[in-house]
C-alpha positions as a Python dict, from the first residue, in 0.01 Angstrom:
ca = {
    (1, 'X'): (0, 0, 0),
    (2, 'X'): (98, 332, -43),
    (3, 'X'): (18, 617, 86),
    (4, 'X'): (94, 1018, 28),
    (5, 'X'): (114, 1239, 345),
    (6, 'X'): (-10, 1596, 294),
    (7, 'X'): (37, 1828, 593),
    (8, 'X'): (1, 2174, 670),
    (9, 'X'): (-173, 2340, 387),
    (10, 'X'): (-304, 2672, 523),
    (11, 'X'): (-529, 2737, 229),
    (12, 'X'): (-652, 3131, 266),
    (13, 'X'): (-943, 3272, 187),
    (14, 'X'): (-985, 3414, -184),
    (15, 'X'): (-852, 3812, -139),
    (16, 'X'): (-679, 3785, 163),
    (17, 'X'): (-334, 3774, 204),
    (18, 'X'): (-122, 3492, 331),
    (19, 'X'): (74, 3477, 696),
    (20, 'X'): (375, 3442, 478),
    (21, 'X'): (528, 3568, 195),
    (22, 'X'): (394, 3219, 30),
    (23, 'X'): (105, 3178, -183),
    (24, 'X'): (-49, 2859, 45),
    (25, 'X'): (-307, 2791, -231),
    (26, 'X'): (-132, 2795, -524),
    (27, 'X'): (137, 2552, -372),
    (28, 'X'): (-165, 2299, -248),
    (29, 'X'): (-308, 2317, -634),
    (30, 'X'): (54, 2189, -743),
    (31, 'X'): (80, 1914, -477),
    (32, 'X'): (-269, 1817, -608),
    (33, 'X'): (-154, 1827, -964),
    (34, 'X'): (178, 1649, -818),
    (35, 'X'): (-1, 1357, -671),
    (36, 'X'): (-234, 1312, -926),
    (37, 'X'): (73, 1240, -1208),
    (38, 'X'): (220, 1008, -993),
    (39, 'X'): (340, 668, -1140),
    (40, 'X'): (204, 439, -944),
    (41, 'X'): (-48, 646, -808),
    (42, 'X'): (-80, 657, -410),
    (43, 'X'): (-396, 456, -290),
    (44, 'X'): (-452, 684, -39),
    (45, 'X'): (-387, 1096, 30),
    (46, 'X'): (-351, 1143, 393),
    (47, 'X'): (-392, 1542, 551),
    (48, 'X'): (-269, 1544, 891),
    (49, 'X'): (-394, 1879, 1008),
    (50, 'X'): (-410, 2303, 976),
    (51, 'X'): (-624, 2258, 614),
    (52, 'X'): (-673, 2624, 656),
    (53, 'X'): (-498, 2869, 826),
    (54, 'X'): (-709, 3048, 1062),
    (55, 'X'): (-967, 2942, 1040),
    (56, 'X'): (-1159, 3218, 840),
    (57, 'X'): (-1472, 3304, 644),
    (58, 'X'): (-1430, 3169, 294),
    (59, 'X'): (-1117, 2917, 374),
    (60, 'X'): (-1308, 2584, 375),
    (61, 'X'): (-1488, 2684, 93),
    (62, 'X'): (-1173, 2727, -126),
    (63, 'X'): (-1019, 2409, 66),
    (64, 'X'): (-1277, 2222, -110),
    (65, 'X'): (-1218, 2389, -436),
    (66, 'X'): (-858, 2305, -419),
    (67, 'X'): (-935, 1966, -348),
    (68, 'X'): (-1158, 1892, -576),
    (69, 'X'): (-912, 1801, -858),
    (70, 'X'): (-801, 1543, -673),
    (71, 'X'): (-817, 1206, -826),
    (72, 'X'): (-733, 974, -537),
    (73, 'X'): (-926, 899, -199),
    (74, 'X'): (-864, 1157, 90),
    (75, 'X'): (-887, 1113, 461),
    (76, 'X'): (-812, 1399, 689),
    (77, 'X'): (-813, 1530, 1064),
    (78, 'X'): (-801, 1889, 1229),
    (79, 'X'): (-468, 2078, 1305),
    (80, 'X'): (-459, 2356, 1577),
    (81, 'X'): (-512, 2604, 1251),
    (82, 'X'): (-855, 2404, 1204),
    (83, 'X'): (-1241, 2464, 1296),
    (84, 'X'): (-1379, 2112, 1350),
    (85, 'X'): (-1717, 2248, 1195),
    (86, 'X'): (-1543, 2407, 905),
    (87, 'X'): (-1436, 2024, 826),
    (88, 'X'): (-1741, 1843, 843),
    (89, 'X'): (-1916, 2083, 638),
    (90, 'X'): (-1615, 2068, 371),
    (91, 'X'): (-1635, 1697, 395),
    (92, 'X'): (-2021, 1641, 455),
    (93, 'X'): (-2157, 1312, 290),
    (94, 'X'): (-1781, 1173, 228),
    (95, 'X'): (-1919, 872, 467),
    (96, 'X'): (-1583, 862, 666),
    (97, 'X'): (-1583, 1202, 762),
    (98, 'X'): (-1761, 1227, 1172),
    (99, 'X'): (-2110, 1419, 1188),
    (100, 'X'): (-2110, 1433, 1576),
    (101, 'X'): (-1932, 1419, 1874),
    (102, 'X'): (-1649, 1591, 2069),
    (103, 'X'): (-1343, 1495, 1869),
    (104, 'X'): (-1287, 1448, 1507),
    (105, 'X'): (-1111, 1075, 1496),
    (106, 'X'): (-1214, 731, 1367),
    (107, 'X'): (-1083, 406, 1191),
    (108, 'X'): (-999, 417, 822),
    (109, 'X'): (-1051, 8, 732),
    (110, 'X'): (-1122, -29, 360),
    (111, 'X'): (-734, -34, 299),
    (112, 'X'): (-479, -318, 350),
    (113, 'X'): (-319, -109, 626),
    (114, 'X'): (-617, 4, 882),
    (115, 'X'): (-543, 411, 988),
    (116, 'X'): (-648, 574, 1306),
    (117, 'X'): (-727, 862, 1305),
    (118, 'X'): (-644, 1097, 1645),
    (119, 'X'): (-799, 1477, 1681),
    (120, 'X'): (-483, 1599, 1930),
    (121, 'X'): (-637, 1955, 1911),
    (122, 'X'): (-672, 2149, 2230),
    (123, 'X'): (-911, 2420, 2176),
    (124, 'X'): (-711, 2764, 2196),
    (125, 'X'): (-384, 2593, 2179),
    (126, 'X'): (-72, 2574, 1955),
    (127, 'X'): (39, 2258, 2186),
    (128, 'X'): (-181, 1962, 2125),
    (129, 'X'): (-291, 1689, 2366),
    (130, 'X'): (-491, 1339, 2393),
    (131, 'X'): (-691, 1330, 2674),
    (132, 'X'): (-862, 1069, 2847),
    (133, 'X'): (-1114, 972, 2653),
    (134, 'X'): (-913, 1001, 2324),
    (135, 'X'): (-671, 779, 2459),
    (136, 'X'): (-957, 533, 2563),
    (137, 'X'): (-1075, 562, 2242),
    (138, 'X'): (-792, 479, 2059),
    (139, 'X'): (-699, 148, 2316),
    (140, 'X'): (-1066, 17, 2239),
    (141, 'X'): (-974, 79, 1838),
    (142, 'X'): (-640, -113, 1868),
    (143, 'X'): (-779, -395, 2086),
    (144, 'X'): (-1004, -489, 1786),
    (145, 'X'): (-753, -639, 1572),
    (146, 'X'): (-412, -645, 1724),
    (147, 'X'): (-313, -855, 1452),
    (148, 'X'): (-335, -612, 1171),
    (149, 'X'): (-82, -410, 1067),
    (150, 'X'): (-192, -12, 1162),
    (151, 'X'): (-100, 327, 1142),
    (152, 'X'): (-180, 630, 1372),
    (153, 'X'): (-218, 957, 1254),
    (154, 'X'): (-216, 1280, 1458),
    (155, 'X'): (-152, 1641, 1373),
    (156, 'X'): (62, 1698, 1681),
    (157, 'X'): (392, 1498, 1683),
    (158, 'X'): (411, 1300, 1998),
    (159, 'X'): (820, 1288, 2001),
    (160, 'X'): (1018, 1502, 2028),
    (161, 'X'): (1243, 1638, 1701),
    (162, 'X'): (1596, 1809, 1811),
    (163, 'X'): (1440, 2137, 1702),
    (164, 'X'): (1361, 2313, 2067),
    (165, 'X'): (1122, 2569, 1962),
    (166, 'X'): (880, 2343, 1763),
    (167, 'X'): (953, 2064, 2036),
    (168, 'X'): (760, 2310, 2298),
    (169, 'X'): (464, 2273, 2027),
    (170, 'X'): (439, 1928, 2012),
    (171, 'X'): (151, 1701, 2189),
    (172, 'X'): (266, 1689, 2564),
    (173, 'X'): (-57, 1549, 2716),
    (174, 'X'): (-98, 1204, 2709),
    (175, 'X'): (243, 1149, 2464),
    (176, 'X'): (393, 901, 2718),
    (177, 'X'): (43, 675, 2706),
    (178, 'X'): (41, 685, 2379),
    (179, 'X'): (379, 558, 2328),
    (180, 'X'): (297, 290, 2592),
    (181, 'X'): (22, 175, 2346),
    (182, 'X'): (206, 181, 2078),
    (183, 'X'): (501, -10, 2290),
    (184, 'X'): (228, -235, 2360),
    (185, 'X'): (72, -327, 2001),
    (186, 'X'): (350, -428, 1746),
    (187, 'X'): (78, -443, 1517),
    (188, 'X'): (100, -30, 1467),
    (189, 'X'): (411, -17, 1196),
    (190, 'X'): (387, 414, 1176),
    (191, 'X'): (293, 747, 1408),
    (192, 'X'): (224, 983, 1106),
    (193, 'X'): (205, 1349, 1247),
    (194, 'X'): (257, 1739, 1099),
    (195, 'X'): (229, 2099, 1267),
    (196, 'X'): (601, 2149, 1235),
    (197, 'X'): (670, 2216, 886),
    (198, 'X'): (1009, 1996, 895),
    (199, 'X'): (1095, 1658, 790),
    (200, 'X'): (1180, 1430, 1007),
    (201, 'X'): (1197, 1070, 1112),
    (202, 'X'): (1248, 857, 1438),
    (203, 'X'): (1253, 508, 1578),
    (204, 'X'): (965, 538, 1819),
    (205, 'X'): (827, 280, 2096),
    (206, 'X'): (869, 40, 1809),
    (207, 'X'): (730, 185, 1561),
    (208, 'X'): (859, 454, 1231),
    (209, 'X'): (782, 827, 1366),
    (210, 'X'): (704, 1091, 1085),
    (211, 'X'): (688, 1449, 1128),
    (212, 'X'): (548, 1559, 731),
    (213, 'X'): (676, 1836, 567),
    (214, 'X'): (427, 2114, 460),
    (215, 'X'): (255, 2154, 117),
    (216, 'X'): (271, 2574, 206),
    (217, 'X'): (633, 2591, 316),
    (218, 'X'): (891, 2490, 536),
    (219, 'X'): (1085, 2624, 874),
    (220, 'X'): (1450, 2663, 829),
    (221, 'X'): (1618, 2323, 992),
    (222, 'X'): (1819, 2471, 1324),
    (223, 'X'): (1928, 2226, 1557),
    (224, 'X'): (2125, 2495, 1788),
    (225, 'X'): (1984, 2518, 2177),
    (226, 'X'): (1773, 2808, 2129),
    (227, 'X'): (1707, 2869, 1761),
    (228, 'X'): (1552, 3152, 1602),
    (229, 'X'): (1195, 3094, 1445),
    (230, 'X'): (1255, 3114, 1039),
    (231, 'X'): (1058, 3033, 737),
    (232, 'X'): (1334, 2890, 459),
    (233, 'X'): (1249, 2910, 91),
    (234, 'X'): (1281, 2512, 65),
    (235, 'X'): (1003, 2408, -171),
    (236, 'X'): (661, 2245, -46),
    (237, 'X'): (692, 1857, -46),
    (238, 'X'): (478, 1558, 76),
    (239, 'X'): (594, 1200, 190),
    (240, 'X'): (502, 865, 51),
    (241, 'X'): (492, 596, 288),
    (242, 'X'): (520, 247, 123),
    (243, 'X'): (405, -20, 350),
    (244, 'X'): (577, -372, 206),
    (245, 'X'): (427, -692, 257),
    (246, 'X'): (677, -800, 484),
    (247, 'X'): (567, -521, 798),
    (248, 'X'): (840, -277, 659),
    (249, 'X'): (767, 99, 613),
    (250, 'X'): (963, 306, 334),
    (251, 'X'): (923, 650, 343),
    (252, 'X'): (1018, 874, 76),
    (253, 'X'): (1004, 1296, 60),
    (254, 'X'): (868, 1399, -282),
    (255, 'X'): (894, 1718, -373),
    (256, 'X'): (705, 1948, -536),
    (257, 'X'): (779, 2111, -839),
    (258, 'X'): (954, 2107, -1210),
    (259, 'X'): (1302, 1872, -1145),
    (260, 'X'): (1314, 1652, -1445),
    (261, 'X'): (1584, 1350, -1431),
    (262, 'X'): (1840, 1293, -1642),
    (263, 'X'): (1985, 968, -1747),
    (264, 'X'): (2337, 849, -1613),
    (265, 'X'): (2555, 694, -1867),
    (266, 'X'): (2658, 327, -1864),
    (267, 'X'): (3015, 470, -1696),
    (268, 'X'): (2815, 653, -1486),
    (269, 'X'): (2611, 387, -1350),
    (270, 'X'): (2934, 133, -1303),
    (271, 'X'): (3163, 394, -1114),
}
């Protein structure tokens, strides 16, 4: 199976101008284009979080524009950038997408791999968090078939990433139970997260940790003790996650944009 990660996408409202000096909608009508012309073509296009960027009057409704190209089956969940309302009307009558209830998260089961998906938004909050009752939740999902192999999906990453300003965003409530259920369930191969706008990838209570890149645009990589807080001109980019027969995850970054190959010669390919 395979899988594209979108993250971060903080389409704007036609007229108004983005946070950054990047035009968020234009980029997510590339990756769109992007993952539609890829060869094979992902079974799946996963969003993990901050669809729009305020949220604001006039953002979902050009989310689902933007989306609407899209030739390949999309799940999502909310990011601290998201209105949980705003999503269910953008994704209304999808028949995956929940109608009711406190938290935006359920089971994704019609693909090889099952997904769960966590809502680790605390209302008001940058920093996300999985409370009691997502964490019960999510132990009733995974003691339904501990056998199969799973992936979680959050918008919050619950590890920590080297980088100390974003690692003060992260999801600090309940981070250490999750990990114990995912210590606890082989079965769940991946933790697929976002919100930081920075690669990155980590051996995790067993399982592959992924922090996405953004499809708007990336923060400068800064690994020094107290780092300053700096938008890079790196281009947008998505992952694909392949997830081989034999339990192994492969994750590669693709990016975005116009970088033709070129053939190496026969020399080439035998130096």
């Amino acid at each position: 199976m395979l899988i594209a990660q979108m993250s971060d996408l903080h389409v704007t409202a036609p007229g108004t101008a983005p946070t950054t000096a990047y035009d968020t909608n234009t980029r997510l009508a590339a990756a769109v284009s992007h993952v539609n012309a890829l060869v094979p073509r992902p079974d799946l296009v996963l969003i993990t979080g901050d669809l729009v960027n305020g949220p604001k009057h006039g953002e979902y409704e050009a989310l689902s524009s933007l989306l609407e190209p899209l030739a390949i089956p999309v799940r999502a969940l909310p990011g601290n950038h998201d209105d949980r309302d705003g999503l269910r009307r953008t994704f209304a009558g999808s028949g995956w997408m929940p109608m009711a209830g406190p938290f935006l998260h359920y089971a994704v089961e019609e693909f090889p791999v099952r997904i769960l998906m966590l809502d680790s938004v605390v209302a008001g909050s940058a920093v996300g968090g999985l409370c009691a009752d997502r964490l019960s939740w999510l132990a009733e999902r995974l003691a339904e078939q501990p056998e199969r192999p799973t992936v979680l999906a959050l918008h919050h990453p619950p590890f920590d990433t080297g980088m100390a300003f974003l690692d003060t965003l992260r999801c600090l409530e309940g981070a250490e139970e999750l990990g114990r259920l995912v210590r606890r369930h082989p079965n769940v191969r991946a933790v697929l997260s976002g919100h930081t706008h920075r690669q990155t990838a980590v051996a995790w209570n067993g399982a592959h940790g992924y922090v996405a890149p953004s499809v708007a645009y990336q923060i400068a990589l800064d690994l020094a003790p107290e780092p300053p807080y700096r938008w890079t001109d790196e281009p947008s980019a998505l992952a694909l996650h392949l997830f081989r027969p034999d339990g192994s995850v492969v994750t590669h970054l693709s990016v975005i944009g116009d970088y033709p190959g070129r053939e190496f010669s026969r020399k080439a390919r035998n130096s």
